[in-house]
mmCIF file of C-alpha atoms in Angstrom:
data_model
loop_
_atom_site.group_PDB
_atom_site.id
_atom_site.type_symbol
_atom_site.label_atom_id
_atom_site.label_comp_id
_atom_site.label_asym_id
_atom_site.label_seq_id
_atom_site.Cartn_x
_atom_site.Cartn_y
_atom_site.Cartn_z
ATOM 1 C CA UNK A 1 74.574 -74.738 104.502
ATOM 2 C CA UNK A 2 78.331 -74.749 104.909
ATOM 3 C CA UNK A 3 80.625 -77.460 106.243
ATOM 4 C CA UNK A 4 82.101 -75.133 108.876
ATOM 5 C CA UNK A 5 78.675 -74.669 110.486
ATOM 6 C CA UNK A 6 78.909 -78.256 111.757
ATOM 7 C CA UNK A 7 82.275 -77.903 113.422
ATOM 8 C CA UNK A 8 82.486 -78.205 117.195
ATOM 9 C CA UNK A 9 85.143 -79.077 119.752
ATOM 10 C CA UNK A 10 84.896 -82.673 120.935
ATOM 11 C CA UNK A 11 87.186 -83.567 123.857
ATOM 12 C CA UNK A 12 88.902 -86.880 123.220
ATOM 13 C CA UNK A 13 87.714 -88.354 126.509
ATOM 14 C CA UNK A 14 84.101 -88.085 125.314
ATOM 15 C CA UNK A 15 84.657 -90.543 122.453
ATOM 16 C CA UNK A 16 83.238 -93.865 123.613
ATOM 17 C CA UNK A 17 85.747 -96.698 123.136
ATOM 18 C CA UNK A 18 83.341 -99.330 124.490
ATOM 19 C CA UNK A 19 79.546 -99.528 124.799
ATOM 20 C CA UNK A 20 77.881 -98.571 128.069
ATOM 21 C CA UNK A 21 78.878 -101.293 130.524
ATOM 22 C CA UNK A 22 78.944 -102.296 134.154
ATOM 23 C CA UNK A 23 82.131 -103.613 135.724
ATOM 24 C CA UNK A 24 82.559 -106.310 138.343
ATOM 25 C CA UNK A 25 85.632 -107.401 140.250
ATOM 26 C CA UNK A 26 85.975 -111.190 140.223
ATOM 27 C CA UNK A 27 88.603 -113.761 141.168
ATOM 28 C CA UNK A 28 89.988 -116.008 138.469
ATOM 29 C CA UNK A 29 90.903 -119.699 138.830
ATOM 30 C CA UNK A 30 94.263 -118.697 140.316
ATOM 31 C CA UNK A 31 92.691 -116.482 142.971
ATOM 32 C CA UNK A 32 93.777 -113.221 141.319
ATOM 33 C CA UNK A 33 91.379 -110.294 141.011
ATOM 34 C CA UNK A 34 90.145 -109.406 137.524
ATOM 35 C CA UNK A 35 87.710 -106.825 136.198
ATOM 36 C CA UNK A 36 84.783 -108.263 134.258
ATOM 37 C CA UNK A 37 82.848 -106.003 131.847
ATOM 38 C CA UNK A 38 79.193 -106.590 130.998
ATOM 39 C CA UNK A 39 77.481 -104.566 128.263
ATOM 40 C CA UNK A 40 74.260 -102.744 129.174
ATOM 41 C CA UNK A 41 72.966 -101.599 125.783
ATOM 42 C CA UNK A 42 69.870 -99.800 127.021
ATOM 43 C CA UNK A 43 71.389 -97.976 129.999
ATOM 44 C CA UNK A 44 73.417 -95.390 128.094
ATOM 45 C CA UNK A 45 72.264 -91.783 128.387
ATOM 46 C CA UNK A 46 69.379 -90.336 126.400
ATOM 47 C CA UNK A 47 68.642 -86.720 125.502
ATOM 48 C CA UNK A 48 65.166 -85.786 124.238
ATOM 49 C CA UNK A 49 64.623 -82.907 121.795
ATOM 50 C CA UNK A 50 61.184 -81.377 121.222
ATOM 51 C CA UNK A 51 61.081 -79.715 117.803
ATOM 52 C CA UNK A 52 57.998 -77.532 118.156
ATOM 53 C CA UNK A 53 58.602 -76.278 121.694
ATOM 54 C CA UNK A 54 62.374 -76.046 121.087
ATOM 55 C CA UNK A 55 63.081 -77.634 124.463
ATOM 56 C CA UNK A 56 65.545 -80.310 125.558
ATOM 57 C CA UNK A 57 65.178 -82.910 128.313
ATOM 58 C CA UNK A 58 68.213 -84.538 129.914
ATOM 59 C CA UNK A 59 67.026 -85.608 133.359
ATOM 60 C CA UNK A 60 64.480 -87.980 134.813
ATOM 61 C CA UNK A 61 61.571 -86.258 136.564
ATOM 62 C CA UNK A 62 60.006 -86.585 139.996
ATOM 63 C CA UNK A 63 56.284 -87.073 140.684
ATOM 64 C CA UNK A 64 55.722 -83.339 140.279
ATOM 65 C CA UNK A 65 57.335 -83.334 136.854
ATOM 66 C CA UNK A 66 60.485 -81.544 137.950
ATOM 67 C CA UNK A 67 63.990 -82.539 136.849
ATOM 68 C CA UNK A 68 65.977 -84.751 139.199
ATOM 69 C CA UNK A 69 69.379 -83.163 138.783
ATOM 70 C CA UNK A 70 72.190 -85.610 138.157
ATOM 71 C CA UNK A 71 69.778 -88.444 137.321
ATOM 72 C CA UNK A 72 70.046 -88.563 133.550
ATOM 73 C CA UNK A 73 67.511 -90.145 131.248
ATOM 74 C CA UNK A 74 68.579 -93.593 130.059
ATOM 75 C CA UNK A 75 67.978 -95.079 126.641
ATOM 76 C CA UNK A 76 65.390 -97.528 127.983
ATOM 77 C CA UNK A 77 63.169 -94.497 128.710
ATOM 78 C CA UNK A 78 62.671 -94.040 124.948
ATOM 79 C CA UNK A 79 59.584 -96.242 125.087
ATOM 80 C CA UNK A 80 57.915 -93.896 127.586
ATOM 81 C CA UNK A 81 57.374 -91.464 124.691
ATOM 82 C CA UNK A 82 55.420 -93.923 122.504
ATOM 83 C CA UNK A 83 52.037 -95.620 122.646
ATOM 84 C CA UNK A 84 50.122 -98.539 121.206
ATOM 85 C CA UNK A 85 49.889 -98.313 117.434
ATOM 86 C CA UNK A 86 53.178 -96.464 116.930
ATOM 87 C CA UNK A 87 55.830 -98.049 114.701
ATOM 88 C CA UNK A 88 59.623 -98.250 114.945
ATOM 89 C CA UNK A 89 61.646 -98.822 111.772
ATOM 90 C CA UNK A 90 64.966 -100.624 112.311
ATOM 91 C CA UNK A 91 67.861 -101.428 109.989
ATOM 92 C CA UNK A 92 68.527 -105.184 110.089
ATOM 93 C CA UNK A 93 71.803 -105.151 108.155
ATOM 94 C CA UNK A 94 74.515 -107.416 109.551
ATOM 95 C CA UNK A 95 78.160 -106.391 109.901
ATOM 96 C CA UNK A 96 80.706 -108.879 108.588
ATOM 97 C CA UNK A 97 84.364 -109.176 109.790
ATOM 98 C CA UNK A 98 85.768 -106.858 107.154
ATOM 99 C CA UNK A 99 89.226 -106.012 108.520
ATOM 100 C CA UNK A 100 91.998 -108.467 107.604
ATOM 101 C CA UNK A 101 95.755 -108.419 108.074
ATOM 102 C CA UNK A 102 98.060 -109.981 105.539
ATOM 103 C CA UNK A 103 101.633 -109.937 104.270
ATOM 104 C CA UNK A 104 102.963 -108.933 100.890
ATOM 105 C CA UNK A 105 104.693 -111.551 98.768
ATOM 106 C CA UNK A 106 108.538 -111.496 98.902
ATOM 107 C CA UNK A 107 108.844 -108.477 101.231
ATOM 108 C CA UNK A 108 106.593 -109.807 104.043
ATOM 109 C CA UNK A 109 105.383 -106.225 104.574
ATOM 110 C CA UNK A 110 102.354 -106.064 106.877
ATOM 111 C CA UNK A 111 99.240 -104.950 104.999
ATOM 112 C CA UNK A 112 95.756 -104.145 106.281
ATOM 113 C CA UNK A 113 92.982 -105.105 103.879
ATOM 114 C CA UNK A 114 89.490 -103.768 104.502
ATOM 115 C CA UNK A 115 86.813 -105.681 102.606
ATOM 116 C CA UNK A 116 84.091 -103.424 101.191
ATOM 117 C CA UNK A 117 81.930 -105.708 99.059
ATOM 118 C CA UNK A 118 82.067 -108.791 96.911
ATOM 119 C CA UNK A 119 82.027 -107.952 93.203
ATOM 120 C CA UNK A 120 81.844 -111.422 91.658
ATOM 121 C CA UNK A 121 81.222 -114.688 93.506
ATOM 122 C CA UNK A 122 82.471 -117.009 90.783
ATOM 123 C CA UNK A 123 85.749 -115.147 90.267
ATOM 124 C CA UNK A 124 86.216 -114.348 94.001
ATOM 125 C CA UNK A 125 86.556 -110.611 93.234
ATOM 126 C CA UNK A 126 86.372 -108.110 96.102
ATOM 127 C CA UNK A 127 86.421 -104.335 96.313
ATOM 128 C CA UNK A 128 88.816 -103.445 99.168
ATOM 129 C CA UNK A 129 90.862 -100.706 100.789
ATOM 130 C CA UNK A 130 94.534 -101.327 101.575
ATOM 131 C CA UNK A 131 96.934 -99.703 104.026
ATOM 132 C CA UNK A 132 99.661 -98.678 103.371
ATOM 133 C CA UNK A 133 98.413 -98.234 99.823
ATOM 134 C CA UNK A 134 101.727 -97.040 98.369
ATOM 135 C CA UNK A 135 103.149 -100.551 98.739
ATOM 136 C CA UNK A 136 100.375 -102.344 96.887
ATOM 137 C CA UNK A 137 100.426 -102.468 93.091
ATOM 138 C CA UNK A 138 98.701 -104.482 90.392
ATOM 139 C CA UNK A 139 100.168 -107.976 90.267
ATOM 140 C CA UNK A 140 101.166 -108.097 93.943
ATOM 141 C CA UNK A 141 100.068 -111.108 95.954
ATOM 142 C CA UNK A 142 98.915 -110.977 99.566
ATOM 143 C CA UNK A 143 98.938 -113.892 102.021
ATOM 144 C CA UNK A 144 96.442 -114.038 104.890
ATOM 145 C CA UNK A 145 97.293 -117.200 106.801
ATOM 146 C CA UNK A 146 100.413 -119.127 107.762
ATOM 147 C CA UNK A 147 99.525 -122.101 105.584
ATOM 148 C CA UNK A 148 99.443 -119.903 102.483
ATOM 149 C CA UNK A 149 96.031 -121.221 101.400
ATOM 150 C CA UNK A 150 94.256 -117.842 101.516
ATOM 151 C CA UNK A 151 96.008 -115.766 98.867
ATOM 152 C CA UNK A 152 94.810 -112.749 96.894
ATOM 153 C CA UNK A 153 96.169 -111.043 93.803
ATOM 154 C CA UNK A 154 95.773 -107.320 93.120
ATOM 155 C CA UNK A 155 94.167 -106.947 89.696
ATOM 156 C CA UNK A 156 93.106 -103.278 89.637
ATOM 157 C CA UNK A 157 93.488 -99.866 91.284
ATOM 158 C CA UNK A 158 90.143 -98.179 91.957
ATOM 159 C CA UNK A 159 90.998 -95.151 94.133
ATOM 160 C CA UNK A 160 94.080 -93.912 95.970
ATOM 161 C CA UNK A 161 93.542 -96.603 98.622
ATOM 162 C CA UNK A 162 91.100 -98.790 96.752
ATOM 163 C CA UNK A 163 92.027 -102.042 95.026
ATOM 164 C CA UNK A 164 90.264 -104.992 93.411
ATOM 165 C CA UNK A 165 91.479 -108.338 94.741
ATOM 166 C CA UNK A 166 90.993 -111.787 93.264
ATOM 167 C CA UNK A 167 91.211 -114.482 95.917
ATOM 168 C CA UNK A 168 92.972 -117.615 94.692
ATOM 169 C CA UNK A 169 90.964 -120.127 96.676
ATOM 170 C CA UNK A 170 89.474 -123.115 94.900
ATOM 171 C CA UNK A 171 86.463 -124.429 96.826
ATOM 172 C CA UNK A 172 82.674 -123.924 97.023
ATOM 173 C CA UNK A 173 81.722 -120.282 97.600
ATOM 174 C CA UNK A 174 80.172 -120.846 101.033
ATOM 175 C CA UNK A 175 83.347 -122.532 102.240
ATOM 176 C CA UNK A 176 85.490 -119.723 100.830
ATOM 177 C CA UNK A 177 83.343 -117.077 102.558
ATOM 178 C CA UNK A 178 83.533 -118.953 105.851
ATOM 179 C CA UNK A 179 87.324 -119.263 105.683
ATOM 180 C CA UNK A 180 87.772 -115.640 104.621
ATOM 181 C CA UNK A 181 85.600 -114.241 107.396
ATOM 182 C CA UNK A 182 87.314 -116.501 109.942
ATOM 183 C CA UNK A 183 90.491 -114.535 109.237
ATOM 184 C CA UNK A 184 88.815 -111.143 109.654
ATOM 185 C CA UNK A 185 87.990 -109.057 112.708
ATOM 186 C CA UNK A 186 85.112 -106.764 113.621
ATOM 187 C CA UNK A 187 85.519 -103.534 111.566
ATOM 188 C CA UNK A 188 85.454 -101.004 114.391
ATOM 189 C CA UNK A 189 85.917 -97.385 113.274
ATOM 190 C CA UNK A 190 89.455 -96.025 113.307
ATOM 191 C CA UNK A 191 88.502 -93.432 115.901
ATOM 192 C CA UNK A 192 87.981 -96.321 118.341
ATOM 193 C CA UNK A 193 90.763 -98.797 117.639
ATOM 194 C CA UNK A 194 93.412 -96.071 117.291
ATOM 195 C CA UNK A 195 92.603 -94.909 120.827
ATOM 196 C CA UNK A 196 92.479 -98.287 122.527
ATOM 197 C CA UNK A 197 95.424 -99.654 124.438
ATOM 198 C CA UNK A 198 95.413 -102.634 122.072
ATOM 199 C CA UNK A 199 94.540 -101.290 118.584
ATOM 200 C CA UNK A 200 92.256 -104.133 117.571
ATOM 201 C CA UNK A 201 88.689 -105.266 118.063
ATOM 202 C CA UNK A 202 88.324 -107.778 120.881
ATOM 203 C CA UNK A 203 86.066 -110.797 121.401
ATOM 204 C CA UNK A 204 83.335 -108.642 122.991
ATOM 205 C CA UNK A 205 83.117 -106.451 119.890
ATOM 206 C CA UNK A 206 81.856 -109.357 117.795
ATOM 207 C CA UNK A 207 78.614 -109.077 119.763
ATOM 208 C CA UNK A 208 78.721 -105.433 120.857
ATOM 209 C CA UNK A 209 79.155 -104.074 117.309
ATOM 210 C CA UNK A 210 76.104 -105.962 116.035
ATOM 211 C CA UNK A 211 72.454 -105.142 116.626
ATOM 212 C CA UNK A 212 70.430 -107.888 118.284
ATOM 213 C CA UNK A 213 68.173 -107.996 115.196
ATOM 214 C CA UNK A 214 70.985 -108.141 112.587
ATOM 215 C CA UNK A 215 69.921 -110.482 109.799
ATOM 216 C CA UNK A 216 71.137 -109.617 106.296
ATOM 217 C CA UNK A 217 74.928 -109.644 105.923
ATOM 218 C CA UNK A 218 76.567 -106.830 103.998
ATOM 219 C CA UNK A 219 77.541 -103.895 106.247
ATOM 220 C CA UNK A 220 81.049 -102.724 107.118
ATOM 221 C CA UNK A 221 79.698 -100.189 109.617
ATOM 222 C CA UNK A 222 77.085 -100.910 112.250
ATOM 223 C CA UNK A 223 73.782 -98.979 112.215
ATOM 224 C CA UNK A 224 74.910 -97.609 115.548
ATOM 225 C CA UNK A 225 71.638 -96.267 116.929
ATOM 226 C CA UNK A 226 70.215 -99.778 116.762
ATOM 227 C CA UNK A 227 73.004 -100.981 119.058
ATOM 228 C CA UNK A 228 71.179 -99.457 122.037
ATOM 229 C CA UNK A 229 68.212 -101.797 121.786
ATOM 230 C CA UNK A 230 68.162 -104.813 124.084
ATOM 231 C CA UNK A 231 65.951 -107.885 123.886
ATOM 232 C CA UNK A 232 64.139 -106.621 126.979
ATOM 233 C CA UNK A 233 63.258 -103.394 125.167
ATOM 234 C CA UNK A 234 61.889 -105.250 122.147
ATOM 235 C CA UNK A 235 59.751 -107.340 124.485
ATOM 236 C CA UNK A 236 58.473 -104.186 126.221
ATOM 237 C CA UNK A 237 57.599 -102.769 122.795
ATOM 238 C CA UNK A 238 55.594 -105.888 121.988
ATOM 239 C CA UNK A 239 53.728 -105.746 125.306
ATOM 240 C CA UNK A 240 52.975 -102.050 124.796
ATOM 241 C CA UNK A 241 51.607 -102.655 121.295
ATOM 242 C CA UNK A 242 54.370 -100.786 119.440
ATOM 243 C CA UNK A 243 55.129 -102.282 116.027
ATOM 244 C CA UNK A 244 58.669 -103.163 114.949
ATOM 245 C CA UNK A 245 59.518 -103.202 111.233
ATOM 246 C CA UNK A 246 62.817 -103.798 109.433
ATOM 247 C CA UNK A 247 64.396 -102.334 106.332
ATOM 248 C CA UNK A 248 67.882 -103.235 105.114
ATOM 249 C CA UNK A 249 70.569 -100.718 104.222
ATOM 250 C CA UNK A 250 74.128 -102.031 104.107
ATOM 251 C CA UNK A 251 76.095 -99.252 105.809
ATOM 252 C CA UNK A 252 79.344 -98.354 104.032
ATOM 253 C CA UNK A 253 82.287 -96.244 105.196
ATOM 254 C CA UNK A 254 80.798 -93.217 103.449
ATOM 255 C CA UNK A 255 79.708 -91.628 106.733
ATOM 256 C CA UNK A 256 83.343 -91.675 107.931
ATOM 257 C CA UNK A 257 84.766 -90.049 104.795
ATOM 258 C CA UNK A 258 85.922 -86.471 105.240
ATOM 259 C CA UNK A 259 83.917 -83.837 103.405
ATOM 260 C CA UNK A 260 86.367 -81.827 101.331
ATOM 261 C CA UNK A 261 84.073 -78.990 100.169
ATOM 262 C CA UNK A 262 82.655 -76.062 102.125
ATOM 263 C CA UNK A 263 79.522 -75.967 99.980
ATOM 264 C CA UNK A 264 77.584 -79.088 101.015
ATOM 265 C CA UNK A 265 75.594 -79.174 97.770
ATOM 266 C CA UNK A 266 78.825 -80.223 96.036
ATOM 267 C CA UNK A 267 79.506 -83.255 98.267
ATOM 268 C CA UNK A 268 78.729 -86.719 96.913
ATOM 269 C CA UNK A 269 78.030 -89.729 99.140
ATOM 270 C CA UNK A 270 78.990 -93.287 98.181
ATOM 271 C CA UNK A 271 76.121 -95.537 97.087
ATOM 272 C CA UNK A 272 74.735 -98.038 99.592
ATOM 273 C CA UNK A 273 72.556 -101.039 98.806
ATOM 274 C CA UNK A 274 69.092 -101.067 100.380
ATOM 275 C CA UNK A 275 65.808 -102.946 100.337
ATOM 276 C CA UNK A 276 62.309 -102.185 101.633
ATOM 277 C CA UNK A 277 59.656 -104.840 101.148
ATOM 278 C CA UNK A 278 55.874 -104.680 100.847
ATOM 279 C CA UNK A 279 55.185 -105.829 104.413
ATOM 280 C CA UNK A 280 57.160 -102.916 105.873
ATOM 281 C CA UNK A 281 55.327 -100.462 103.601
ATOM 282 C CA UNK A 282 51.955 -101.867 104.685
ATOM 283 C CA UNK A 283 52.698 -101.501 108.418
ATOM 284 C CA UNK A 284 54.327 -98.070 108.169
ATOM 285 C CA UNK A 285 51.691 -96.603 105.872
ATOM 286 C CA UNK A 286 48.837 -97.890 108.014
ATOM 287 C CA UNK A 287 50.520 -96.327 111.063
ATOM 288 C CA UNK A 288 50.680 -92.949 109.319
ATOM 289 C CA UNK A 289 47.133 -93.124 108.022
ATOM 290 C CA UNK A 290 45.824 -93.919 111.499
ATOM 291 C CA UNK A 291 47.622 -90.894 112.951
ATOM 292 C CA UNK A 292 50.250 -92.755 114.985
ATOM 293 C CA UNK A 293 53.975 -92.034 115.246
ATOM 294 C CA UNK A 294 56.554 -93.482 112.867
ATOM 295 C CA UNK A 295 60.014 -93.534 114.462
ATOM 296 C CA UNK A 296 63.138 -93.966 112.329
ATOM 297 C CA UNK A 297 65.866 -95.665 114.357
ATOM 298 C CA UNK A 298 69.092 -94.124 113.106
ATOM 299 C CA UNK A 299 70.346 -92.098 110.178
ATOM 300 C CA UNK A 300 70.548 -95.139 107.894
ATOM 301 C CA UNK A 301 66.807 -95.732 108.302
ATOM 302 C CA UNK A 302 66.042 -92.072 107.595
ATOM 303 C CA UNK A 303 68.229 -92.219 104.488
ATOM 304 C CA UNK A 304 66.496 -95.370 103.260
ATOM 305 C CA UNK A 305 62.935 -94.235 103.925
ATOM 306 C CA UNK A 306 63.524 -90.807 102.405
ATOM 307 C CA UNK A 307 64.864 -92.567 99.318
ATOM 308 C CA UNK A 308 61.706 -94.678 99.040
ATOM 309 C CA UNK A 309 58.938 -92.315 100.213
ATOM 310 C CA UNK A 310 56.488 -91.122 97.581
ATOM 311 C CA UNK A 311 55.107 -87.617 97.009
ATOM 312 C CA UNK A 312 51.973 -88.770 98.852
ATOM 313 C CA UNK A 313 54.022 -89.294 102.036
ATOM 314 C CA UNK A 314 53.677 -93.080 101.885
ATOM 315 C CA UNK A 315 56.504 -95.608 101.789
ATOM 316 C CA UNK A 316 57.106 -97.555 98.565
ATOM 317 C CA UNK A 317 58.832 -100.880 97.928
ATOM 318 C CA UNK A 318 62.476 -100.445 96.949
ATOM 319 C CA UNK A 319 65.310 -102.754 95.960
ATOM 320 C CA UNK A 320 68.428 -100.959 94.752
ATOM 321 C CA UNK A 321 71.000 -98.364 95.774
ATOM 322 C CA UNK A 322 70.944 -94.931 97.344
ATOM 323 C CA UNK A 323 73.490 -92.123 97.575
ATOM 324 C CA UNK A 324 71.119 -89.636 99.211
ATOM 325 C CA UNK A 325 72.890 -86.939 101.237
ATOM 326 C CA UNK A 326 70.589 -85.174 103.716
ATOM 327 C CA UNK A 327 71.538 -81.836 105.274
ATOM 328 C CA UNK A 328 69.598 -78.707 106.322
ATOM 329 C CA UNK A 329 67.252 -77.491 105.056
ATOM 330 C CA UNK A 330 65.362 -80.642 104.095
ATOM 331 C CA UNK A 331 61.643 -81.410 103.947
ATOM 332 C CA UNK A 332 61.130 -84.907 105.377
ATOM 333 C CA UNK A 333 58.356 -87.016 103.905
ATOM 334 C CA UNK A 334 57.936 -90.031 106.186
ATOM 335 C CA UNK A 335 58.997 -90.405 109.837
ATOM 336 C CA UNK A 336 57.864 -87.835 112.397
ATOM 337 C CA UNK A 337 60.306 -88.970 115.101
ATOM 338 C CA UNK A 338 63.918 -90.102 114.997
ATOM 339 C CA UNK A 339 66.517 -91.633 117.272
ATOM 340 C CA UNK A 340 70.171 -90.804 116.617
ATOM 341 C CA UNK A 341 73.561 -91.096 118.261
ATOM 342 C CA UNK A 342 75.917 -88.210 119.002
ATOM 343 C CA UNK A 343 78.266 -87.950 116.029
ATOM 344 C CA UNK A 344 81.630 -86.385 115.280
ATOM 345 C CA UNK A 345 82.277 -82.841 114.157
ATOM 346 C CA UNK A 346 81.456 -82.191 110.467
ATOM 347 C CA UNK A 347 80.047 -85.709 110.056
ATOM 348 C CA UNK A 348 77.339 -86.360 107.423
ATOM 349 C CA UNK A 349 75.446 -88.140 110.210
ATOM 350 C CA UNK A 350 75.383 -84.954 112.292
ATOM 351 C CA UNK A 351 74.143 -83.034 109.252
ATOM 352 C CA UNK A 352 71.271 -85.455 108.714
ATOM 353 C CA UNK A 353 70.331 -85.272 112.392
ATOM 354 C CA UNK A 354 70.377 -81.466 112.250
ATOM 355 C CA UNK A 355 68.155 -81.536 109.176
ATOM 356 C CA UNK A 356 65.586 -83.635 111.066
ATOM 357 C CA UNK A 357 65.699 -81.883 114.432
ATOM 358 C CA UNK A 358 66.483 -78.372 113.237
ATOM 359 C CA UNK A 359 70.016 -77.010 113.015
ATOM 360 C CA UNK A 360 69.885 -74.645 115.990
ATOM 361 C CA UNK A 361 68.177 -77.088 118.356
ATOM 362 C CA UNK A 362 70.504 -79.978 117.493
ATOM 363 C CA UNK A 363 73.646 -77.865 117.821
ATOM 364 C CA UNK A 364 72.381 -76.608 121.183
ATOM 365 C CA UNK A 365 71.919 -80.244 122.201
ATOM 366 C CA UNK A 366 75.479 -81.042 121.133
ATOM 367 C CA UNK A 367 76.785 -78.156 123.226
ATOM 368 C CA UNK A 368 74.880 -79.495 126.246
ATOM 369 C CA UNK A 369 76.146 -83.014 125.538
ATOM 370 C CA UNK A 370 79.775 -81.884 125.619
ATOM 371 C CA UNK A 371 79.274 -79.803 128.777
ATOM 372 C CA UNK A 372 77.519 -82.689 130.550
ATOM 373 C CA UNK A 373 79.924 -85.453 129.564
ATOM 374 C CA UNK A 374 77.782 -87.413 127.116
ATOM 375 C CA UNK A 375 79.635 -90.006 125.060
ATOM 376 C CA UNK A 376 80.009 -89.688 121.287
ATOM 377 C CA UNK A 377 80.357 -92.160 118.430
ATOM 378 C CA UNK A 378 78.887 -95.568 117.635
ATOM 379 C CA UNK A 379 79.326 -96.775 121.227
ATOM 380 C CA UNK A 380 78.153 -93.465 122.672
ATOM 381 C CA UNK A 381 74.894 -91.962 123.923
ATOM 382 C CA UNK A 382 71.783 -91.050 121.958
ATOM 383 C CA UNK A 383 69.029 -88.509 121.353
ATOM 384 C CA UNK A 384 65.336 -88.835 120.621
ATOM 385 C CA UNK A 385 63.822 -86.148 118.401
ATOM 386 C CA UNK A 386 60.063 -85.634 118.848
ATOM 387 C CA UNK A 387 57.688 -83.527 116.793
ATOM 388 C CA UNK A 388 56.083 -81.727 119.729
#
């Protein structure tokens, strides 16, 4: 397929700048009125796509099974479509505070440094992106705190914006990591922070941009579909007899990179580190063999499981990297259901969703989402794709 087939008009007001929330007016200690925001992860909107019947559900139904117009499905209704014995696969990667702000030696120029991954613990080497890149050359030193204790030297150019930094910080590695991350902020996507009144992540984002089951640190982008799940939903899953399993794929910025070629077969994704252990394989494979549903929660889970699925349709252990790029047409080997967010125009995440749900049905859903005011992006609304 071609890149242009995934282009659509997304009004700016439909880009979610915050997760679904409720707002309360309260009085502060001085008697002044303030607005308090409380996140409601599982109350965002949900759209349900049925692959075989080619139908789409947006509204809750009355006792006769008819749509209640204006009463949209909410994410918590996802569990109504699953039964005892089904299995959800989540991504338990943990986002670290990857965005730092420093100053350049001598000129005091303000520099944004985006940490991608640690290359060498002993030498304190990190792969990073810098902005503005034109000001940063090999040999430059960057300072990240007023005391001048956190300093980094540029030792290599990797891409137009990419650099390798060596942090000049002499202490045990755990202490260094703690001090470095204390200086960073939550790495919200540019399409969010550039639209906010204050172009930075706030204190709420430290929790909001992290799944409740985040465990293994290494992501610079949240597995956004997992953000919808609340602790109450996980408890309801347990009570209903639905299994929860966890793979790890450390989400990179690859999904935000612009695709520069019209022919999608020529696009290359960045590699992302992933791991699937034997326990996950045992649960997922037993679920399939017993004829129950396997639901992949998010595009990162689909990418990981399609990397590790065998020709027999069963999941295999995996510990390595994947650069798999999924777009239509694609023959999926593992999950029969999928939950996804609503993504941006020409995004690789949209392409993967369209491959799973069917191009025409998914693009129809996106058209309905725009017309009905659904929210897009990592803090936006979601869709459930069923194989019925």
